């Protein structure tokens, strides 16, 4: 009797977990299903759920036109550059702020986190036009720093604050400069924090849409912009559209599944999120 | 966001204090490069936006100093007023539901069960996914004739909906996407809170013979309140900032039924090229967000004290 009750309780809990994860699972599965079906199946009523047989034609079509590879390359260049630049300036800054307990500087970073990305675009757009830099990837990389720098600094502050200071103090007593103490003692210890910061900065830069949408020319679109443009011109061509959308978000989904521990740790540290 | 400057150092000797202050000055050099970037891409835009907002500034056209006229025009612009109301409605809905669902999910994930790590990773996939990609799939699901959601409704014996294609349902429908998208973040923040709760009160409650509901209502909920307020702050700000999914799915339509402040701002700046007027929108929007953030932080302080 008691065991039956425990079993029922577990069953109920299992069902509850299933209900919790099903919205996420179903949407992504539907995306996959749309991308593997012919146009005929995609517009069928009632909907066809399991592609029979699945076709890769949609993916072929995506790669065949639309300069998809060029846009993918743009996205890689932008996200990697914006992440590396943010690490170069953000990791030392996180260290400095943690050491100085400069909470006002930290608050400024927070304000950058809460203002909409769109609000930076007017002045930067005018500036880049005046400098005649529109049409290159440079403005896109620079604007992505609005997202990546606050993420890196914020994650690194909380990480360096959690490190014990004794080792660096020992190094300082032994005559190391503070730069050496940072470079050879604190930095190696901070590697897990840097991993978290890198992953989050990369993902939120990769996902960003609004900066590239305003600043990119024909040749400098990033993937989210390119995929959005597919919608406006091919309203009902669902197969290729889903294939492209899935390709854009697949790297991020895989990264999330592989590095979920780091991502959860980083996000819980302060609700970091891109602009 | 929580943690922070909580740990106070033990009182030090005067010499040690002086040494620390000396070091502090050197550490400033670590911040200089990042500070330069922040000035260039964050502070300069704010200052320049304020400056532009005092002009009648059309892209490629004339530029004329108008003082506060843009603000005066903004406050008598009915379209802006409607955009504010829509943003308010959207924000309230997009805060309440993720908080409720996020709390339930956090309580579930706080328990141990097989495959918990995998389930949690899958659960947070929506918030990590590329918003544009997600928005496109939802657009296809909302299609009134061919969309899978209307098939689900009719199969369940319910009348089909027009989703984002009707002015009366477009805001709740967009909120549905936002809830799907951002409930995981609330879950993570509250899960972190649950992990930090002390165990003793639960044991006391158990000894006193409290039911699970009573333990939740009188122990968990009050202890979790500071984290709930943090989640509330973050969610409110993110809901106010929402742009990508709304823009991709409806671009503010049908008509202007889903034109929130962000969409209004985007259209003024990059469709009509009214740079001065759009800058005034940014300034007002910024003031609203800052006021709200200050109010919420003040609430958080009070919650912490009680």
Coordinates of C-alpha atoms in Angstrom, one line a residue:
Chain A
X1 CA 0.0 0.0 0.0
X2 CA 2.8 2.4 1.0
X3 CA 4.9 1.3 -1.9
X4 CA 2.0 1.8 -4.3
X5 CA 1.6 5.3 -3.0
X6 CA 5.3 6.1 -3.5
X7 CA 5.2 4.7 -7.0
X8 CA 2.2 6.9 -7.9
X9 CA 3.9 9.9 -6.4
X10 CA 7.0 9.2 -8.5
X11 CA 4.9 8.7 -11.6
X12 CA 3.1 12.0 -11.0
X13 CA 6.4 13.8 -10.6
X14 CA 7.8 12.2 -13.8
X15 CA 4.8 13.4 -15.7
X16 CA 5.2 16.9 -14.2
X17 CA 8.9 17.0 -15.4
X18 CA 7.7 15.8 -18.8
X19 CA 5.2 18.7 -19.0
X20 CA 7.9 21.1 -18.0
X21 CA 10.3 20.2 -20.7
X22 CA 7.8 19.4 -23.5
X23 CA 7.3 23.0 -24.7
X24 CA 11.0 23.3 -25.4
X25 CA 11.3 19.8 -26.9
X26 CA 8.2 20.1 -29.1
X27 CA 9.1 23.5 -30.6
X28 CA 12.6 22.3 -31.6
X29 CA 11.3 19.0 -32.9
X30 CA 8.7 20.8 -35.0
X31 CA 11.4 22.9 -36.4
X32 CA 13.4 19.8 -37.3
X33 CA 10.3 18.2 -38.8
X34 CA 9.5 21.2 -41.0
X35 CA 13.1 21.3 -42.2
X36 CA 13.1 17.6 -43.3
X37 CA 9.8 17.7 -45.3
X38 CA 8.8 18.6 -48.8
X39 CA 6.8 21.8 -49.4
X40 CA 3.7 19.6 -50.1
X41 CA 3.9 17.9 -46.6
X42 CA 4.7 21.2 -44.9
X43 CA 1.4 22.8 -46.2
X44 CA -0.7 19.7 -45.7
X45 CA -3.8 19.6 -43.5
X46 CA -3.9 17.9 -41.1
X47 CA -0.2 18.5 -40.6
X48 CA 2.3 15.7 -41.3
X49 CA 4.4 15.2 -38.2
X50 CA 7.0 12.6 -39.1
X51 CA 8.7 13.2 -42.4
X52 CA 8.2 10.1 -44.6
X53 CA 10.7 9.8 -46.1
X54 CA 12.8 12.7 -44.7
X55 CA 14.5 14.8 -47.3
X56 CA 17.6 16.9 -47.1
X57 CA 16.6 19.0 -50.1
X58 CA 15.8 22.1 -47.9
X59 CA 19.3 22.1 -46.5
X60 CA 20.7 21.7 -50.0
X61 CA 18.7 24.7 -51.1
X62 CA 19.9 26.8 -48.2
X63 CA 23.5 26.1 -49.0
X64 CA 23.0 26.5 -52.8
X65 CA 21.7 30.1 -52.6
X66 CA 21.5 33.2 -50.4
X67 CA 25.3 33.3 -49.8
X68 CA 24.6 31.3 -46.7
X69 CA 28.2 30.4 -46.2
X70 CA 29.3 34.1 -46.5
X71 CA 26.8 35.1 -43.8
X72 CA 27.9 32.2 -41.6
X73 CA 31.5 33.3 -42.0
X74 CA 30.5 36.9 -41.1
X75 CA 28.7 35.6 -38.0
X76 CA 31.8 33.7 -37.0
X77 CA 34.1 36.7 -37.5
X78 CA 31.9 39.0 -35.6
X79 CA 31.2 36.8 -32.6
X80 CA 34.8 35.6 -32.2
X81 CA 36.2 39.1 -32.5
X82 CA 33.7 40.6 -30.2
X83 CA 34.3 37.8 -27.7
X84 CA 38.1 38.0 -27.8
X85 CA 38.2 41.8 -27.6
X86 CA 35.8 41.6 -24.6
X87 CA 38.0 39.1 -22.9
X88 CA 41.1 41.2 -23.5
X89 CA 39.6 44.2 -21.8
X90 CA 37.0 42.6 -19.6
X91 CA 39.1 40.0 -17.6
X92 CA 41.6 42.5 -16.3
X93 CA 38.7 44.9 -15.6
X94 CA 36.9 42.3 -13.6
X95 CA 40.0 41.7 -11.6
X96 CA 40.6 45.4 -11.0
X97 CA 37.0 46.0 -9.9
X98 CA 37.0 43.0 -7.6
X99 CA 40.3 44.1 -6.0
X100 CA 39.3 47.7 -5.6
X101 CA 35.8 46.8 -4.6
X102 CA 34.8 49.5 -7.1
X103 CA 31.1 48.9 -6.8
X104 CA 30.3 52.1 -8.7
X105 CA 32.1 50.8 -11.8
X106 CA 30.2 47.6 -11.4
X107 CA 26.9 49.5 -11.2
X108 CA 27.8 51.3 -14.5
X109 CA 28.2 47.9 -16.1
X110 CA 24.8 46.9 -14.7
X111 CA 23.2 50.0 -16.3
X112 CA 24.6 48.9 -19.6
X113 CA 22.9 45.5 -19.0
X114 CA 19.5 47.0 -18.5
X115 CA 19.3 49.5 -21.3
X116 CA 17.8 48.2 -24.6
X117 CA 20.4 47.5 -27.3
X118 CA 18.3 49.6 -29.7
X119 CA 19.1 52.7 -27.8
X120 CA 22.8 52.6 -28.6
X121 CA 22.1 52.3 -32.3
X122 CA 21.2 55.9 -33.3
X123 CA 24.4 57.6 -32.2
X124 CA 26.6 54.7 -33.3
X125 CA 24.8 54.5 -36.7
X126 CA 25.4 58.2 -37.3
X127 CA 29.0 57.9 -36.1
X128 CA 29.8 55.0 -38.5
X129 CA 28.1 56.8 -41.3
X130 CA 30.2 59.9 -40.7
X131 CA 33.3 57.7 -40.6
X132 CA 32.2 56.0 -43.8
X133 CA 32.6 52.6 -42.2
X134 CA 29.2 51.2 -43.0
X135 CA 29.5 48.2 -45.3
X136 CA 32.3 46.7 -43.4
X137 CA 32.2 44.2 -40.5
X138 CA 34.0 46.7 -38.2
X139 CA 30.9 48.6 -37.0
X140 CA 29.1 45.3 -36.2
X141 CA 32.0 44.0 -34.1
X142 CA 32.2 47.3 -32.2
X143 CA 28.5 47.4 -31.4
X144 CA 28.6 43.8 -30.3
X145 CA 31.0 45.0 -27.6
X146 CA 28.0 46.6 -26.0
X147 CA 26.8 43.0 -25.3
X148 CA 30.0 41.1 -24.7
X149 CA 32.0 43.5 -22.5
X150 CA 29.4 43.8 -19.7
X151 CA 28.9 40.0 -19.7
X152 CA 32.6 39.3 -19.4
X153 CA 33.2 42.0 -16.7
X154 CA 30.2 40.9 -14.7
X155 CA 31.1 37.2 -14.7
X156 CA 34.7 37.9 -13.9
X157 CA 33.9 40.2 -11.0
X158 CA 31.9 37.6 -9.2
X159 CA 34.5 35.0 -10.1
X160 CA 37.6 36.9 -8.8
X161 CA 35.6 37.9 -5.7
X162 CA 35.3 34.2 -5.0
X163 CA 39.0 33.5 -5.2
X164 CA 41.1 33.5 -2.1
X165 CA 43.5 36.4 -2.2
X166 CA 46.3 34.8 -0.2
X167 CA 48.2 33.3 -3.1
X168 CA 48.6 36.6 -4.9
X169 CA 49.5 38.3 -1.7
X170 CA 52.3 35.7 -1.2
X171 CA 53.5 36.5 -4.7
X172 CA 53.5 40.2 -3.9
X173 CA 55.4 39.7 -0.7
X174 CA 58.0 37.7 -2.8
X175 CA 58.5 40.8 -4.9
X176 CA 56.2 40.2 -7.9
X177 CA 54.5 43.2 -9.5
X178 CA 50.7 43.3 -9.3
X179 CA 50.7 42.6 -13.1
X180 CA 52.8 39.5 -12.5
X181 CA 50.6 38.4 -9.6
X182 CA 47.6 38.8 -11.9
X183 CA 49.2 37.1 -14.9
X184 CA 50.8 34.1 -13.2
X185 CA 48.7 33.5 -10.1
X186 CA 45.1 34.9 -10.5
X187 CA 44.7 34.3 -14.2
X188 CA 45.4 30.5 -14.2
X189 CA 43.1 30.1 -11.2
X190 CA 40.4 32.0 -13.1
X191 CA 40.3 29.7 -16.0
X192 CA 36.9 28.2 -15.2
X193 CA 35.4 31.7 -14.9
X194 CA 37.0 32.7 -18.2
X195 CA 35.4 29.7 -19.8
X196 CA 32.0 30.7 -18.5
X197 CA 32.5 34.3 -19.7
X198 CA 33.6 33.2 -23.2
X199 CA 30.7 30.8 -23.7
X200 CA 28.1 33.4 -22.6
X201 CA 29.6 36.3 -24.6
X202 CA 29.9 34.2 -27.7
X203 CA 26.3 32.9 -27.5
X204 CA 24.8 36.3 -26.9
X205 CA 26.8 37.9 -29.7
X206 CA 25.9 35.1 -32.1
X207 CA 22.3 35.5 -31.2
X208 CA 22.2 39.2 -31.6
X209 CA 20.0 40.6 -34.3
X210 CA 19.3 44.3 -34.0
X211 CA 22.8 45.7 -34.4
X212 CA 23.6 43.8 -37.6
X213 CA 20.1 44.4 -39.0
X214 CA 20.7 48.2 -38.9
X215 CA 24.4 48.3 -39.6
X216 CA 25.0 45.5 -42.1
X217 CA 25.1 45.9 -45.9
X218 CA 24.4 43.2 -48.4
X219 CA 27.8 41.6 -48.0
X220 CA 28.1 42.0 -44.2
X221 CA 24.9 40.4 -42.9
X222 CA 25.2 38.0 -40.0
X223 CA 23.2 34.8 -39.9
X224 CA 20.2 36.1 -37.9
X225 CA 19.7 39.0 -40.3
X226 CA 20.1 36.8 -43.4
X227 CA 17.5 34.3 -42.0
X228 CA 15.1 37.1 -41.2
X229 CA 15.4 38.4 -44.7
X230 CA 14.4 34.9 -46.0
X231 CA 11.1 35.3 -44.3
X232 CA 10.2 38.6 -45.8
X233 CA 10.8 37.4 -49.3
X234 CA 9.6 33.8 -49.2
X235 CA 6.5 33.9 -47.0
X236 CA 5.3 30.4 -47.5
X237 CA 8.6 28.5 -48.3
X238 CA 8.7 26.8 -44.9
X239 CA 11.1 24.0 -45.5
X240 CA 14.2 26.0 -46.4
X241 CA 13.3 28.6 -43.9
X242 CA 13.2 26.1 -41.0
X243 CA 16.4 24.5 -42.3
X244 CA 18.2 27.8 -42.2
X245 CA 16.7 28.8 -38.8
X246 CA 17.8 25.4 -37.4
X247 CA 21.4 25.8 -38.8
X248 CA 21.7 29.2 -37.3
X249 CA 20.7 28.1 -33.8
X250 CA 22.2 24.6 -33.8
X251 CA 25.7 25.7 -32.7
X252 CA 24.2 27.5 -29.7
X253 CA 21.9 24.6 -28.8
X254 CA 24.8 22.1 -28.9
X255 CA 27.0 24.4 -26.9
X256 CA 24.2 24.7 -24.3
X257 CA 23.8 20.9 -24.0
X258 CA 27.6 20.4 -23.8
X259 CA 28.4 23.2 -21.4
X260 CA 25.2 23.4 -19.4
X261 CA 27.0 23.3 -16.0
X262 CA 29.1 26.4 -16.9
X263 CA 26.2 28.2 -18.5
X264 CA 23.9 27.6 -15.5
X265 CA 26.7 28.8 -13.1
X266 CA 27.3 31.9 -15.1
X267 CA 23.7 32.8 -15.5
X268 CA 22.8 32.2 -11.9
X269 CA 25.7 34.4 -10.8
X270 CA 23.8 37.5 -11.9
X271 CA 21.2 37.0 -14.5
X272 CA 23.5 38.0 -17.2
X273 CA 22.0 38.4 -20.6
X274 CA 22.7 40.1 -23.9
X275 CA 21.4 43.5 -24.7
Chain B
X1 CA 23.9 40.5 -8.5
X2 CA 23.3 39.2 -5.0
X3 CA 26.6 38.4 -3.3
X4 CA 28.8 41.4 -4.0
X5 CA 30.4 43.4 -1.3
X6 CA 29.0 41.4 1.5
X7 CA 32.3 40.1 2.9
X8 CA 33.9 42.8 5.0
X9 CA 37.7 42.5 5.7
X10 CA 38.9 42.3 9.3
X11 CA 40.1 45.6 10.7
X12 CA 43.7 46.1 9.6
X13 CA 46.6 48.0 11.0
X14 CA 47.2 51.6 9.6
X15 CA 50.2 50.4 7.6
X16 CA 48.4 47.6 6.0
X17 CA 45.5 49.9 5.2
X18 CA 47.9 52.4 3.5
X19 CA 49.4 49.5 1.5
X20 CA 46.0 48.4 0.4
X21 CA 45.1 51.8 -0.7
X22 CA 48.3 52.1 -2.6
X23 CA 47.6 48.9 -4.3
X24 CA 44.1 50.0 -5.1
X25 CA 45.5 52.9 -7.2
X26 CA 47.6 50.5 -9.2
X27 CA 44.6 48.2 -9.8
X28 CA 42.9 51.1 -11.5
X29 CA 45.2 50.4 -14.5
X30 CA 43.4 47.1 -15.0
X31 CA 40.2 48.9 -15.5
X32 CA 41.4 51.5 -18.0
X33 CA 41.0 49.5 -21.3
X34 CA 37.5 48.4 -20.4
X35 CA 36.7 51.9 -19.2
X36 CA 37.8 53.2 -22.6
X37 CA 35.5 50.8 -24.4
X38 CA 32.6 51.6 -22.1
X39 CA 33.1 55.3 -22.7
X40 CA 33.3 54.8 -26.5
X41 CA 30.3 52.4 -27.0
X42 CA 28.1 53.1 -24.0
X43 CA 28.7 56.5 -22.5
X44 CA 29.3 58.4 -25.8
X45 CA 26.1 57.0 -27.3
X46 CA 24.1 58.2 -24.2
X47 CA 25.6 61.7 -24.4
X48 CA 25.2 61.9 -28.2
X49 CA 21.6 60.7 -28.0
X50 CA 20.8 63.5 -25.6
X51 CA 22.4 66.0 -28.0
X52 CA 20.7 64.7 -31.1
X53 CA 17.3 64.8 -29.2
X54 CA 17.5 68.6 -29.3
X55 CA 17.5 68.7 -33.1
X56 CA 15.1 68.2 -35.9
X57 CA 17.6 65.8 -37.4
X58 CA 16.7 63.9 -40.6
X59 CA 19.1 61.5 -42.1
X60 CA 20.5 63.0 -45.3
X61 CA 18.3 66.1 -44.7
X62 CA 18.5 69.3 -42.7
X63 CA 19.5 69.5 -39.1
X64 CA 17.9 72.2 -37.0
X65 CA 18.1 73.0 -33.3
X66 CA 14.7 72.8 -31.8
X67 CA 15.4 72.6 -28.0
X68 CA 12.8 70.6 -26.2
X69 CA 10.3 70.6 -29.1
X70 CA 10.8 66.8 -29.8
X71 CA 9.8 66.0 -26.2
X72 CA 6.8 68.3 -26.4
X73 CA 5.7 66.6 -29.6
X74 CA 6.3 63.2 -28.1
X75 CA 4.0 63.8 -25.2
X76 CA 1.2 64.9 -27.4
X77 CA 1.8 62.0 -29.9
X78 CA -1.1 59.6 -29.5
X79 CA 0.8 56.9 -31.3
X80 CA 3.5 57.0 -28.6
X81 CA 0.9 57.0 -25.9
X82 CA -0.6 53.8 -27.3
X83 CA 2.8 52.3 -27.7
X84 CA 3.4 53.0 -23.9
X85 CA 0.1 51.3 -23.0
X86 CA 0.9 48.3 -25.1
X87 CA 4.4 48.0 -23.6
X88 CA 2.8 48.2 -20.1
X89 CA 0.3 45.4 -20.9
X90 CA 3.0 43.3 -22.6
X91 CA 5.4 43.8 -19.6
X92 CA 2.8 42.9 -16.9
X93 CA 1.8 39.7 -18.7
X94 CA 5.4 38.8 -19.6
X95 CA 6.5 39.2 -16.0
X96 CA 3.7 37.5 -14.2
X97 CA 3.5 34.2 -16.2
X98 CA 7.3 33.5 -16.3
X99 CA 7.5 34.1 -12.6
X100 CA 4.7 31.6 -11.8
X101 CA 5.9 29.0 -14.2
X102 CA 9.5 29.6 -13.3
X103 CA 8.8 29.1 -9.7
X104 CA 7.0 25.8 -10.3
X105 CA 9.8 24.6 -12.5
X106 CA 12.5 25.6 -10.0
X107 CA 10.6 23.7 -7.2
X108 CA 10.6 20.6 -9.5
X109 CA 14.3 20.9 -10.5
X110 CA 15.2 21.4 -6.8
X111 CA 14.3 17.8 -6.2
X112 CA 16.7 15.0 -7.1
X113 CA 15.6 12.7 -9.9
X114 CA 17.2 10.6 -12.6
X115 CA 18.4 12.5 -15.7
X116 CA 17.9 15.8 -13.9
X117 CA 21.0 17.4 -15.5
X118 CA 19.8 16.6 -19.0
X119 CA 16.2 17.7 -18.3
X120 CA 17.5 21.0 -16.9
X121 CA 19.7 21.5 -20.0
X122 CA 16.7 20.9 -22.3
X123 CA 14.6 23.2 -20.2
X124 CA 17.0 26.1 -20.7
X125 CA 17.4 25.6 -24.4
X126 CA 14.7 28.2 -25.3
X127 CA 16.5 31.0 -23.6
X128 CA 19.8 30.2 -25.3
X129 CA 18.4 29.7 -28.8
X130 CA 18.8 32.4 -31.4
X131 CA 15.7 34.6 -31.0
X132 CA 15.3 35.2 -34.7
X133 CA 15.3 31.4 -35.4
X134 CA 12.8 30.8 -32.7
X135 CA 10.6 33.6 -33.8
X136 CA 10.4 32.2 -37.4
X137 CA 9.3 28.8 -36.1
X138 CA 6.6 30.4 -34.0
X139 CA 5.5 32.5 -37.0
X140 CA 4.9 29.3 -38.9
X141 CA 3.1 27.7 -36.0
X142 CA 0.8 30.7 -35.8
X143 CA -0.4 30.5 -39.4
X144 CA -4.2 30.6 -39.2
X145 CA -4.8 28.0 -42.0
X146 CA -1.8 25.8 -42.0
X147 CA -0.3 26.3 -38.6
X148 CA 0.1 23.4 -36.2
X149 CA -1.3 25.4 -33.2
X150 CA -4.7 25.8 -34.8
X151 CA -4.6 22.1 -35.7
X152 CA -4.0 21.4 -32.0
X153 CA -6.9 23.7 -31.0
X154 CA -9.4 22.2 -33.4
X155 CA -8.3 18.6 -32.5
X156 CA -9.0 19.5 -28.8
X157 CA -12.4 20.7 -29.9
X158 CA -11.6 24.4 -29.4
X159 CA -12.3 27.2 -31.9
X160 CA -9.2 28.1 -33.9
X161 CA -7.4 31.4 -33.1
X162 CA -6.1 34.2 -35.4
X163 CA -3.0 34.4 -33.2
X164 CA -0.8 37.3 -34.4
X165 CA -3.0 38.0 -37.4
X166 CA -5.7 39.7 -35.4
X167 CA -5.4 42.9 -33.4
X168 CA -7.2 41.5 -30.4
X169 CA -5.0 38.4 -29.9
X170 CA -1.6 39.7 -31.1
X171 CA -0.3 40.9 -27.7
X172 CA -1.2 37.8 -25.7
X173 CA 0.2 35.7 -28.5
X174 CA 3.5 37.5 -28.5
X175 CA 3.6 37.2 -24.7
X176 CA 3.2 33.4 -25.2
X177 CA 6.4 33.4 -27.1
X178 CA 8.1 35.6 -24.5
X179 CA 7.0 33.2 -21.7
X180 CA 8.3 30.2 -23.6
X181 CA 11.5 32.1 -24.3
X182 CA 12.3 33.5 -20.8
X183 CA 10.7 31.3 -18.2
X184 CA 14.0 29.3 -18.0
X185 CA 15.9 32.3 -16.8
X186 CA 13.5 32.8 -13.9
X187 CA 13.8 29.1 -13.2
X188 CA 17.6 29.3 -13.0
X189 CA 17.5 32.4 -10.7
X190 CA 15.0 30.8 -8.3
X191 CA 16.8 27.4 -8.4
X192 CA 20.0 29.2 -7.3
X193 CA 17.9 30.8 -4.5
X194 CA 16.5 27.4 -3.4
X195 CA 20.0 25.9 -3.3
X196 CA 21.0 28.7 -0.9
X197 CA 18.1 28.3 1.6
X198 CA 19.0 27.0 5.1
X199 CA 17.8 23.5 6.1
X200 CA 16.9 24.1 9.7
X201 CA 13.5 25.8 9.2
X202 CA 12.3 22.8 7.2
X203 CA 13.3 20.4 10.0
X204 CA 11.5 22.6 12.5
X205 CA 8.5 22.7 10.3
X206 CA 8.5 18.9 9.9
X207 CA 8.8 18.4 13.6
X208 CA 5.8 20.7 14.1
X209 CA 3.9 18.5 11.7
X210 CA 3.5 21.0 8.8
X211 CA 2.0 19.7 5.5
X212 CA 4.1 20.2 2.4
X213 CA 1.9 23.1 1.3
X214 CA 2.3 24.8 4.7
X215 CA 6.0 24.3 4.6
X216 CA 6.1 25.9 1.1
X217 CA 3.7 28.8 2.1
X218 CA 5.3 29.7 5.4
X219 CA 8.9 28.6 5.0
X220 CA 10.0 28.4 1.4
X221 CA 8.1 31.4 0.0
X222 CA 9.3 34.0 2.6
X223 CA 12.9 32.8 2.4
X224 CA 12.8 32.8 -1.3
X225 CA 11.3 36.3 -1.5
X226 CA 14.6 38.2 -2.1
X227 CA 15.4 35.9 -5.1
X228 CA 11.8 36.3 -6.4
X229 CA 12.3 40.1 -6.3
X230 CA 15.6 39.8 -8.2
X231 CA 13.9 37.7 -10.8
X232 CA 11.1 40.2 -10.9
X233 CA 13.5 43.0 -11.6
X234 CA 15.4 41.2 -14.3
X235 CA 12.2 40.0 -16.0
X236 CA 10.6 43.5 -15.9
X237 CA 13.6 45.0 -17.6
X238 CA 13.9 42.3 -20.2
X239 CA 10.2 42.5 -21.0
X240 CA 10.5 46.2 -21.5
X241 CA 13.5 45.6 -23.8
X242 CA 11.8 42.9 -25.9
X243 CA 12.4 43.7 -29.5
X244 CA 13.7 40.8 -31.7
X245 CA 10.8 38.4 -31.5
X246 CA 8.1 41.1 -31.8
X247 CA 9.9 42.6 -34.8
X248 CA 10.5 39.3 -36.6
X249 CA 7.0 38.0 -36.0
X250 CA 4.8 41.1 -36.5
X251 CA 6.9 44.2 -37.2
X252 CA 4.4 46.0 -35.0
X253 CA 1.3 44.8 -36.9
X254 CA -1.4 44.0 -37.8
X255 CA -1.8 47.8 -38.3
X256 CA 0.0 49.0 -35.2
X257 CA -1.6 46.6 -32.8
X258 CA 1.7 45.3 -31.4
X259 CA 3.8 48.4 -31.8
X260 CA 5.5 48.7 -28.4
X261 CA 7.9 51.5 -27.5
X262 CA 10.9 49.6 -28.9
X263 CA 9.2 49.0 -32.3
X264 CA 8.0 52.7 -32.3
X265 CA 11.5 53.7 -31.7
X266 CA 12.9 51.5 -34.4
X267 CA 10.4 52.8 -37.0
X268 CA 11.1 56.4 -36.1
X269 CA 14.8 56.0 -36.4
X270 CA 15.4 53.5 -39.2
X271 CA 12.3 53.5 -41.2
X272 CA 11.4 57.2 -41.1
X273 CA 14.9 58.4 -40.3
X274 CA 13.7 60.9 -37.7
X275 CA 16.9 60.8 -35.7
X276 CA 16.1 63.7 -33.4
X277 CA 12.6 62.5 -32.6
X278 CA 13.8 58.9 -32.1
X279 CA 16.5 60.1 -29.8
X280 CA 13.9 61.8 -27.6
X281 CA 12.1 58.5 -27.4
X282 CA 15.3 56.8 -26.3
X283 CA 15.8 59.4 -23.6
X284 CA 12.3 59.1 -22.3
X285 CA 12.5 55.3 -22.4
X286 CA 15.8 55.3 -20.6
X287 CA 14.4 57.5 -17.9
X288 CA 11.4 55.1 -17.5
X289 CA 13.7 52.1 -17.2
X290 CA 16.0 53.7 -14.7
X291 CA 13.1 54.9 -12.6
X292 CA 11.6 51.5 -12.6
X293 CA 14.9 49.8 -11.8
X294 CA 15.5 52.2 -8.9
X295 CA 12.0 51.5 -7.6
X296 CA 12.5 47.7 -7.8
X297 CA 15.9 47.9 -6.2
X298 CA 14.3 49.9 -3.4
X299 CA 11.7 47.2 -3.0
X300 CA 14.4 44.6 -2.9
X301 CA 16.2 46.5 -0.1
X302 CA 12.9 46.5 1.9
X303 CA 12.3 42.9 1.3
X304 CA 15.8 42.1 2.5
X305 CA 15.3 44.0 5.8
X306 CA 12.0 42.3 6.7

